[in-house]
Structure formats: C-alpha cells, structure tokens
Amino acid sequence: MRVAATHPLTDSVRIGRPEAVFDRLDAIGVIKHLAPHESLVLEGDSANRFHRVLSGTIAGYKATSDGRRQIIAFFFPGDLVGLTVGEQYAYGAEALDRTSVCSVPRTRMRELSSHSPTLHEDLLAALDREIGAAQERLLWLGRKTARERIACFLLECAHRCGTPEEDGSQTVPLPMSQLEIGDYLGLASETVSRALAQLARDGAIEVLRPFSGVVIRDRRRLEAAMDEGPEPLGTGL
Amino acid sequence: MRVAATHPLTDSVRIGRPEAVFDRLDAIGVIKHLAPHESLVLEGDSANRFHRVLSGTIAGYKATSDGRRQIIAFFFPGDLVGLTVGEQYAYGAEALDRTSVCSVPRTRMRELSSHSPTLHEDLLAALDREIGAAQERLLWLGRKTARERIACFLLECAHRCGTPEEDGSQTVPLPMSQLEIGDYLGLASETVSRALAQLARDGAIEVLRPFSGVVIRDRRRLEAAMDEGPEPLGTGL
DNA sequence: CGACTGCTTGAGTCTGCTCAATAAAGGTGG
DNA sequence: CCACCTTTATTGAGCAGACTCAAGCAGTCG
C-alpha cells in the first residue's frame, strides 16, 4: 500500500535523509501493527525480513543473561530496522508505542537492489549512517558524564524529530520512558530524571508534564553541556 | 618492540573472514609505513582513501574537546580502516606499533566494486561486521562492569588474534598499552591493570611480563566473567 | 647510566547506582 | 464518573565501583 504524503514518511525527505528512495519499499511489503512493548524481532532470530517504520517508534536492544539491557538504537518513521547481511538479527526490536511498520522480505530487497544502483547506494548509505551513529555513541557511553549524555541525546532527538524552532525554542517529543532513555544511555532511570531536572534548573530545557518530551529553551547552553567534562570542582576559592 | 605475525594476510583466511577477496586490493594500492603513534588519518579529514592493514595494529578513535578519548576499534592485519560512504572520516586512526598499510583511493575501489559483485558483497559484509562490532560494544560500555569488559575484550582478542589452543591454554598477544585498552573499554588505565590482576588472581589468565599479552588458562572461568554482573555481595551470611 | 615511559598499588573522593518512599498519570471496570 | 490498581516519575539516603592523585618500580632507549 502506497501511503500518501501524510506526515511521517515525508520526514525522511524533510530531514534530508538520502534514502527517500526507500519509499518504494512500502509498496512491496506488508503492514504490521504493534502494540506498546510488543516485540517485532528477537535477537538471534533468523533475519528473513527487515522493516521500515511507518509511524510510532521502535527500540533495538541487546541484553545480558542477567537482565541488564542496552538499547542500541531508536527507530523513527522512515528508518529501517534489522538491516543486516548476516543470517541472524544482531539485536531484538520492540515497539515503544502504537507503531506500524512495513515488513519486507530480504530476498525481495536483494533482488530489487541488484537491479537498481540508486537503491543499492542508498542501502550502503543507510548502513553507513548506522555505523556512524553506533560509533558516535561509543564515545558517549565510554567517556561522557550522565549530564553530557542527556544533553547529547536531547540534541540528537531534536535533530531527528524536533519541531521547527520558534523564537529560540524547539519542542522535542520523546515517545520513550525515562527507563528506556536510561537503557539507551547506559544510565539508571533515576539518573535520567535527575539530569533532566538539573538541565531544567539551569534553564537549558523545560521538561513537559506529564513526561512526553522537552522544550529546548537555551540551545547554546545545552550544546555547552554536551562536552563540558566532569564537574569543574569549584570555579573559585 | 612488538613484532607482527609472520604471514599476517593469511589470517583473514584462517579466521574465516569473508573478505579474503580484498587481498586483490593490495595490488592496486601504495604501501605506507607508520611508526608507533604516527597518525594515518584524522577525524574530519576528507575521506579520499581507505587502508588495509598489512602488518602491525591501527587504532581508530574519537575525542572530546577536552581531551578524553574513546577508541572505536582496533584494526589488525587484513582489516580495512576508514571504510565510509560519507565525505569525511568518522574517526581518526593511528598506528600502535610499527605498522604497514596498503592505501587505496576510494574512487578506485568504487570502480572495482561496480564491476565485481563478489567484491561488492564482501564490502557489504565488512560494513556489516563493523556495525555488529560497534553495537556489541555499546552493551559492554553501557551495561558491563570493568571486570566484565576486560573479560569480553580478552576473548574478542583471542578470537581475532590468539594462537591456536594448546592443552587448554591460549596465548593472546596484545600490541596496545593498558592505557589504550582503557580508551577502548571506557576505563582508566589503573582500572585495567587492577582488573587484569584480579582475573589473574582468580586463575582465569596469566599476564605476560613485561606486559605484551595474556595467556588464557581457564577459558571457562573467563567466559563466566563476561557476564557475571555486579558483585554478588557476599555469597553467604 | 640516566631519563622516560608504562605498569602497579594505595588512599581518598565522587559520580552514578541501589533501595525505598511518595506522588502523579493512565487504564479498567463497576 | 469515580474508586482502584498499575505504571512511571521524583526525590532522598546510603553505598560502591571506578576515577583521580600520587608514589614507587620495572623495562627500554638514547
């Protein structure tokens, strides 16, 4: 089914993602609807299909044997979930809210891309961006403080899903819970709550109540918080 | 000075890496020799060439403005450094020891791969493995303790560069310093030292003196340490 | 042989985690 | 529409894993 130029799909164009070509895929896949926390694929399943998000949000995650969880990526409308060359999914994926995806057989994709150089190029570009995103986040998780991670995260979300800026403020909807943000950033949910509160106290953001996103009030200050390092440990004295 | 393996390039075959085909690239590139800590490319440089490691070791890294550093990947003989579709390198790369690489222009690669489906496939596979490795490491950095990270790291190195096993022991040469291991795992070098000492005390490994690698003495125990979670906090009482 | 770099080990501190209690929302069914 | 239950967020107190700082000790190289 060709989904018309409603909101979500045009995002990939609006943001300037290279893979607008993927819109074609919507025609050859089947639509699936997912309830909140319903799982789409499991880590280790044989990777027969991949999915393009039409609306809602998907989280890709890995877990340790004792239940600790690390969210690898959030997928928003237009994103491809489960791209892989390997035989198995490298991570599980589940919906965060009511979500619909377009499910495409891998064989079909292979076929298509071998006939279309542009599709092939865009596929490479999508993989490349997935690498870049993961590697960027290695820096966050390995070397940044909780406050810095939150600041980076908010600006990333603003870039991907934020509303246009108005008089210096930008609204950033966050469809995931603070626990999930924690699982994305390698933090406890309490730490996420505290860091958000601190950034709000500093005037960088405003947290929407009930929690559903933030408004960036002072982008300059938020950007400064991305990279400020550990506590200056007393400015004077 | 740390010495490279005798026939490094056959490693890619021995380990069963899919990209043995890349061996061809060696014919069309120029050889570069690098001294320890000499840099190969800088983050942000325009990505005109990529490099295949012939001997030695390369570290790919990102850094924050205030000097904290995160090593994104170690590249051993046979690995490709600086694969990207983008215009700029996503990370800097420098040699850890005396290293030689084969430097290939990206345009040349593009050309070749458009004529050779197998090369193209292998390129995709290489990108896929780079994604997989980065995502696996997100779990390490986000959710694992220092001890677990070290255990995971040692087993990864054993898999990629270890000598064959002999009567239950496997020697794993480590061409990087403990500071660099720390920068790879998001730890301070002191923490690396302590975690290695602890694993040695537990009988899982033996640390080679002067530091140049480890011998895995009890693989079972080391594997257990990959996933044991935070301290059991008193087994009894 | 001396200077340097890298590793080890100890002491003290701090960031972020755990545990816990409270509050606020959302969903459900009567 | 309201009581009830569940889930999620907030906030505090205490703890601990990992960091920082610092001293001491090899090895290595010039």
XYZ file of C-alpha atoms (C1' of nucleotides) in Angstrom:
534
model
C 0.000 0.000 0.000
C 1.339 3.360 -1.001
C 0.974 5.585 1.984
C 0.202 9.058 0.823
C 2.101 12.191 1.733
C 0.827 12.210 5.274
C 3.225 13.296 7.985
C 5.655 10.570 8.960
C 7.028 9.457 5.649
C 7.784 12.862 4.339
C 10.097 13.250 7.301
C 12.850 11.371 5.566
C 12.669 13.920 2.821
C 12.328 16.902 5.092
C 15.352 15.986 7.171
C 17.312 15.401 4.018
C 17.985 11.723 4.532
C 19.451 10.184 1.443
C 17.156 7.204 1.389
C 13.935 8.747 0.203
C 14.123 6.039 -2.418
C 13.095 3.557 0.230
C 9.591 4.895 -0.062
C 9.197 2.371 -2.844
C 9.613 -0.443 -0.408
C 6.303 0.414 1.151
C 4.633 -0.890 -1.962
C 6.076 -4.375 -1.727
C 5.837 -5.090 1.984
C 3.026 -5.992 4.321
C 1.886 -3.622 7.022
C 2.128 -4.774 10.626
C 0.667 -3.017 13.621
C 2.330 -3.308 17.007
C 1.038 -2.524 20.465
C 3.296 -0.869 23.032
C 6.059 -3.275 24.140
C 5.096 -5.804 21.519
C 8.189 -7.310 20.029
C 8.981 -7.198 16.334
C 12.017 -9.468 16.149
C 14.207 -11.216 18.690
C 17.985 -11.151 18.871
C 19.249 -14.297 17.215
C 16.168 -14.938 15.091
C 16.954 -15.760 11.519
C 16.872 -12.476 9.675
C 14.380 -13.131 6.912
C 12.754 -9.741 6.762
C 13.514 -6.195 7.586
C 11.109 -3.435 8.491
C 10.547 0.147 7.685
C 8.866 2.213 10.363
C 5.733 3.956 9.121
C 4.546 5.531 12.350
C 5.435 5.204 16.015
C 8.798 4.203 17.427
C 10.859 1.027 17.646
C 13.702 0.269 20.049
C 16.509 -2.134 19.097
C 18.205 -3.685 22.101
C 20.645 -6.261 23.382
C 20.502 -7.870 26.791
C 22.843 -9.710 29.137
C 21.948 -13.063 30.647
C 21.091 -11.430 33.964
C 18.609 -8.989 32.516
C 20.595 -5.811 32.039
C 19.520 -4.197 28.806
C 21.190 -1.835 26.370
C 19.123 -0.096 23.738
C 21.175 0.037 20.550
C 19.019 2.449 18.602
C 15.646 4.114 18.388
C 13.927 3.894 15.038
C 11.597 6.627 13.941
C 9.302 6.829 10.905
C 11.296 6.333 7.739
C 14.052 4.307 9.449
C 14.929 0.749 8.511
C 15.035 -1.858 11.281
C 17.006 -5.060 11.034
C 19.252 -4.251 8.122
C 21.891 -6.904 8.139
C 23.861 -9.075 5.819
C 24.222 -11.787 8.426
C 21.899 -14.707 8.975
C 20.593 -13.560 12.322
C 19.361 -10.335 13.804
C 22.091 -8.739 15.857
C 19.540 -7.262 18.234
C 15.931 -7.579 19.242
C 13.386 -4.895 18.434
C 10.151 -3.887 20.085
C 7.616 -1.114 19.762
C 7.592 1.724 22.281
C 4.110 2.893 21.469
C 1.442 2.053 18.933
C 3.565 1.503 15.885
C 3.114 0.389 12.335
C 5.842 -0.987 10.139
C 6.168 -2.232 6.621
C 7.717 -5.675 6.557
C 9.790 -6.625 3.519
C 11.390 -9.993 2.748
C 15.129 -9.780 2.484
C 15.186 -11.800 -0.719
C 12.890 -9.266 -2.333
C 15.198 -6.456 -1.306
C 18.243 -8.239 -2.623
C 16.531 -8.711 -5.929
C 15.451 -5.101 -6.164
C 18.770 -3.636 -5.188
C 20.669 -5.701 -7.705
C 18.602 -4.029 -10.406
C 18.702 -0.545 -9.011
C 22.035 1.162 -8.454
C 20.409 4.030 -6.614
C 18.681 1.703 -4.196
C 21.956 -0.052 -3.682
C 23.736 3.215 -2.989
C 21.084 4.265 -0.550
C 21.340 0.951 1.207
C 25.048 1.483 1.666
C 24.356 4.989 2.914
C 21.855 3.672 5.435
C 24.367 1.125 6.730
C 26.975 3.844 6.888
C 24.767 6.053 8.977
C 24.002 3.167 11.294
C 27.729 2.631 11.799
C 28.317 6.298 12.373
C 25.552 6.518 14.932
C 26.780 3.493 16.863
C 30.364 4.749 16.889
C 29.359 8.198 17.991
C 27.536 6.638 20.878
C 30.578 4.631 21.904
C 32.120 7.970 22.794
C 29.072 8.919 24.807
C 28.933 5.688 26.762
C 32.666 5.331 27.237
C 33.680 8.864 28.061
C 30.773 11.150 28.888
C 29.081 12.007 32.161
C 25.376 11.470 32.730
C 24.620 15.131 32.137
C 26.586 15.178 28.904
C 24.870 12.045 27.627
C 21.450 13.517 28.266
C 22.402 16.741 26.509
C 23.746 14.825 23.507
C 20.658 12.672 23.431
C 18.251 15.587 23.504
C 20.063 17.353 20.697
C 20.137 14.181 18.644
C 16.398 13.781 19.113
C 15.848 17.436 18.311
C 17.731 16.923 15.082
C 15.792 13.852 14.095
C 12.306 14.575 15.357
C 12.177 18.091 16.732
C 9.598 20.608 15.601
C 10.937 23.626 13.743
C 12.402 26.280 16.013
C 10.235 29.179 17.093
C 11.648 32.250 18.783
C 14.606 30.249 20.060
C 12.573 27.376 21.487
C 12.213 23.938 19.999
C 9.843 21.234 21.168
C 11.241 17.713 21.211
C 8.695 14.928 21.692
C 10.114 11.861 23.435
C 7.956 8.789 22.930
C 10.089 6.621 25.211
C 10.048 6.391 29.010
C 12.924 7.585 31.162
C 13.783 3.980 31.869
C 14.234 3.451 28.135
C 16.298 6.600 27.806
C 18.451 5.165 30.566
C 18.787 1.882 28.728
C 19.848 3.849 25.669
C 22.436 5.920 27.504
C 23.735 3.339 29.949
C 22.173 5.094 32.951
C 19.662 4.262 35.672
C 16.250 5.859 35.193
C 16.726 7.846 38.401
C 19.874 9.352 36.963
C 17.998 10.355 33.823
C 15.355 12.060 35.929
C 17.976 13.927 37.954
C 19.965 15.041 34.916
C 16.839 16.337 33.198
C 15.880 18.197 36.356
C 19.336 19.728 36.551
C 19.297 20.885 32.925
C 15.872 22.381 33.559
C 17.134 24.170 36.681
C 19.961 25.596 34.563
C 17.443 26.996 32.117
C 18.617 24.921 29.171
C 15.382 22.995 28.805
C 11.894 22.678 30.104
C 10.502 19.226 30.842
C 6.956 18.651 29.657
C 4.476 17.388 32.282
C 3.405 14.675 32.250
C 6.652 13.477 30.762
C 6.320 13.376 26.994
C 9.295 15.396 25.824
C 11.224 18.577 26.464
C 11.375 22.096 25.122
C 14.826 23.384 24.361
C 14.916 26.887 25.810
C 18.591 27.720 25.515
C 20.221 25.714 22.770
C 23.610 27.338 23.371
C 23.646 26.176 26.947
C 22.517 22.677 26.006
C 25.256 22.397 23.418
C 27.769 23.514 26.011
C 26.547 20.720 28.271
C 27.369 18.113 25.613
C 31.056 18.472 26.178
C 31.744 20.191 29.443
C 33.575 17.334 31.096
C 33.388 16.295 34.740
C 32.394 18.900 37.290
C 34.803 21.890 37.292
C 35.188 21.234 41.008
C 34.747 24.743 42.305
C 35.040 27.742 39.994
C 36.712 29.843 42.648
C 38.104 29.636 46.170
C 59.295 -3.543 20.175
C 56.337 -5.650 19.303
C 56.588 -7.852 16.273
C 53.841 -8.695 13.823
C 52.763 -12.168 12.846
C 54.772 -13.828 10.155
C 52.161 -14.126 7.441
C 49.581 -11.649 8.522
C 47.446 -11.707 5.442
C 46.648 -15.338 5.633
C 44.987 -14.565 8.931
C 41.883 -13.357 7.206
C 41.587 -16.740 5.610
C 42.478 -18.694 8.709
C 39.884 -16.977 10.832
C 37.326 -17.443 8.122
C 36.693 -13.817 7.395
C 34.537 -13.429 4.312
C 36.673 -10.771 2.714
C 39.648 -12.768 1.536
C 38.790 -11.208 -1.778
C 40.252 -7.975 -0.508
C 43.651 -9.471 -0.986
C 43.410 -8.153 -4.518
C 43.393 -4.617 -3.241
C 46.976 -4.979 -2.181
C 47.965 -4.964 -5.808
C 46.444 -1.577 -6.594
C 47.383 0.449 -3.524
C 50.556 2.036 -2.277
C 52.308 0.764 0.812
C 52.739 3.118 3.738
C 54.854 2.507 6.791
C 53.903 4.042 10.097
C 55.912 4.491 13.281
C 54.274 3.970 16.673
C 51.714 6.705 17.387
C 52.038 8.088 13.888
C 48.638 9.093 12.630
C 47.125 7.691 9.463
C 44.038 9.857 9.095
C 42.348 12.493 11.233
C 38.705 12.646 12.185
C 37.007 15.042 9.813
C 39.575 14.751 7.022
C 38.042 14.268 3.620
C 37.866 10.542 3.090
C 39.710 10.077 -0.170
C 41.404 6.798 0.585
C 40.951 3.810 2.768
C 43.589 1.472 4.099
C 44.120 -2.196 4.528
C 46.386 -3.226 7.372
C 49.278 -5.411 6.216
C 51.150 -5.772 9.490
C 51.010 -4.111 12.879
C 47.965 -2.556 14.511
C 45.875 0.571 13.986
C 43.554 2.249 16.477
C 40.530 4.247 15.335
C 39.420 6.858 17.857
C 37.204 9.805 18.604
C 37.971 12.523 21.096
C 36.089 15.170 23.058
C 37.126 18.805 23.022
C 38.710 18.469 26.443
C 40.951 15.575 25.511
C 39.055 12.499 26.626
C 39.488 9.783 24.046
C 37.452 6.772 23.014
C 38.991 4.124 20.805
C 36.341 2.948 18.374
C 38.148 -0.094 17.027
C 41.467 -1.860 16.757
C 42.453 -2.912 13.263
C 44.639 -5.965 12.774
C 46.256 -7.322 9.622
C 43.637 -7.905 6.951
C 41.221 -5.303 8.341
C 40.018 -2.292 6.389
C 40.387 1.133 8.001
C 38.296 4.115 7.037
C 35.546 2.416 5.116
C 32.864 5.010 4.718
C 30.383 6.279 2.224
C 30.461 9.755 3.704
C 32.729 12.575 2.680
C 34.743 12.652 5.876
C 36.357 10.120 8.143
C 34.148 9.476 11.129
C 37.189 8.851 13.319
C 40.924 9.372 13.389
C 43.336 6.474 13.091
C 46.875 6.000 14.299
C 49.396 3.201 14.489
C 50.043 1.454 17.799
C 53.342 -0.063 16.767
C 55.396 -0.278 13.596
C 52.663 -0.784 11.068
C 52.336 -1.028 7.323
C 49.166 -0.420 5.393
C 48.091 -0.539 1.810
C 46.439 2.721 0.831
C 43.752 2.588 -1.845
C 41.897 5.535 -3.416
C 38.206 5.379 -2.824
C 37.419 6.125 -6.451
C 39.432 3.109 -7.480
C 37.508 0.935 -5.063
C 34.188 2.243 -6.285
C 35.166 1.426 -9.805
C 36.313 -2.066 -8.941
C 33.315 -2.938 -6.849
C 30.877 -1.859 -9.521
C 32.402 -4.454 -11.812
C 32.734 -7.200 -9.266
C 29.651 -8.445 -7.461
C 31.723 -10.538 -5.080
C 33.817 -7.566 -4.061
C 30.660 -5.613 -3.562
C 29.176 -8.338 -1.390
C 32.312 -8.550 0.668
C 32.295 -4.826 1.140
C 28.778 -5.027 2.497
C 29.848 -7.882 4.740
C 32.766 -5.839 6.066
C 30.478 -2.904 6.826
C 28.047 -5.270 8.478
C 30.732 -6.664 10.728
C 31.822 -3.174 11.672
C 28.251 -2.364 12.681
C 27.939 -5.566 14.633
C 31.174 -4.957 16.494
C 30.243 -1.391 17.422
C 26.799 -2.424 18.616
C 28.135 -5.277 20.643
C 30.456 -2.859 22.338
C 27.609 -0.490 23.185
C 26.400 -3.223 25.509
C 29.839 -3.501 27.074
C 30.234 0.212 27.659
C 26.675 0.858 28.724
C 25.992 -2.112 30.942
C 29.096 -4.059 31.930
C 31.452 -3.754 34.868
C 35.179 -3.203 34.433
C 35.927 -6.861 35.045
C 33.331 -7.995 32.522
C 34.628 -5.590 29.895
C 38.157 -6.872 30.277
C 36.978 -10.475 30.032
C 34.980 -9.705 26.882
C 37.914 -7.845 25.420
C 40.382 -10.641 26.035
C 38.088 -13.221 24.480
C 37.492 -10.981 21.480
C 41.230 -10.593 21.002
C 41.726 -14.321 21.458
C 39.200 -14.901 18.722
C 40.795 -12.469 16.329
C 44.491 -12.855 17.034
C 45.011 -15.653 19.513
C 47.365 -18.501 18.833
C 45.741 -21.907 18.497
C 44.876 -23.522 21.807
C 47.319 -25.942 23.389
C 46.361 -28.133 26.315
C 43.717 -25.679 27.387
C 45.919 -22.595 27.247
C 45.836 -19.923 24.594
C 48.307 -17.091 24.193
C 46.831 -13.728 23.263
C 49.318 -11.065 22.198
C 48.176 -7.524 22.981
C 50.061 -4.925 20.963
C 48.385 -1.999 22.708
C 49.202 -0.433 26.073
C 46.877 -0.673 29.054
C 46.067 2.996 28.599
C 44.832 2.188 25.109
C 42.852 -0.793 26.343
C 41.272 1.633 28.789
C 40.436 4.051 25.999
C 38.846 1.165 24.131
C 36.761 -0.007 27.074
C 35.902 3.325 28.648
C 38.109 2.693 31.685
C 41.086 4.331 33.349
C 44.374 2.532 32.809
C 44.649 1.829 36.546
C 41.318 0.053 36.411
C 42.542 -2.076 33.521
C 45.606 -3.040 35.497
C 43.559 -3.942 38.551
C 41.011 -5.983 36.601
C 43.774 -7.931 34.851
C 45.441 -8.583 38.201
C 42.150 -9.803 39.617
C 41.482 -12.184 36.732
C 44.998 -13.493 37.145
C 44.457 -13.992 40.883
C 41.310 -15.932 40.042
C 43.326 -18.219 37.820
C 41.491 -17.302 34.616
C 44.527 -15.772 32.928
C 48.208 -15.170 33.278
C 49.599 -11.741 32.440
C 52.790 -11.782 30.418
C 55.706 -9.777 31.837
C 56.676 -7.311 30.643
C 53.148 -6.587 29.529
C 52.663 -7.828 25.991
C 49.604 -10.021 26.248
C 47.952 -12.678 28.365
C 47.648 -16.420 28.430
C 44.161 -17.749 28.910
C 44.493 -20.511 31.498
C 40.868 -21.225 32.293
C 38.647 -20.271 29.412
C 35.521 -21.434 31.243
C 36.187 -19.044 34.081
C 36.961 -16.179 31.747
C 33.747 -16.724 29.846
C 31.864 -16.743 33.113
C 33.420 -13.389 33.924
C 31.993 -11.866 30.739
C 28.511 -11.836 32.129
C 28.569 -12.241 35.869
C 27.038 -8.898 36.728
C 27.937 -6.661 39.662
C 29.496 -8.283 42.733
C 27.230 -10.942 44.332
C 27.738 -9.000 47.557
C 28.503 -11.862 49.888
C 27.926 -15.451 48.827
C 26.590 -16.427 52.205
C 25.716 -14.988 55.601
C 73.968 5.127 33.027
C 70.242 8.279 33.422
C 65.753 9.743 31.653
C 61.486 8.259 30.166
C 57.529 5.661 29.544
C 54.385 2.262 31.161
C 52.671 -0.697 34.914
C 51.385 -1.428 39.788
C 49.437 -0.382 44.059
C 47.447 2.506 47.709
C 44.410 6.199 49.594
C 40.747 9.116 49.174
C 36.870 11.031 46.521
C 32.933 11.273 43.594
C 29.649 10.044 40.168
C 26.090 7.306 39.487
C 23.674 3.082 41.348
C 20.537 0.780 44.636
C 16.914 0.808 47.673
C 12.912 2.980 49.274
C 9.110 6.018 49.955
C 5.964 9.223 47.715
C 3.476 11.295 44.133
C 1.316 11.674 39.773
C -0.995 9.527 35.460
C -3.357 6.282 32.936
C -6.244 2.430 32.394
C -10.100 -0.588 33.901
C -14.341 -1.915 35.446
C -18.151 -1.183 38.170
C -17.758 9.273 36.762
C -15.231 7.542 40.374
C -12.529 4.095 43.130
C -8.794 1.106 42.316
C -4.636 -0.655 40.591
C -0.579 -0.275 37.843
C 2.983 2.074 35.842
C 6.128 5.913 35.664
C 8.455 9.805 37.583
C 10.501 12.271 41.565
C 13.359 12.714 45.500
C 16.257 11.277 49.413
C 19.795 8.448 51.815
C 23.460 5.482 51.589
C 26.677 2.689 49.136
C 30.234 1.179 45.928
C 32.632 0.838 41.636
C 35.625 3.275 39.197
C 38.335 7.651 38.914
C 41.976 10.744 40.440
C 46.125 11.652 42.522
C 50.444 10.057 43.944
C 54.328 7.262 44.920
C 57.244 3.517 43.622
C 59.144 0.147 40.290
C 60.413 -2.011 36.264
C 61.933 -2.023 31.463
C 63.546 0.479 27.399
C 66.014 3.615 24.812
C 69.079 7.096 23.863
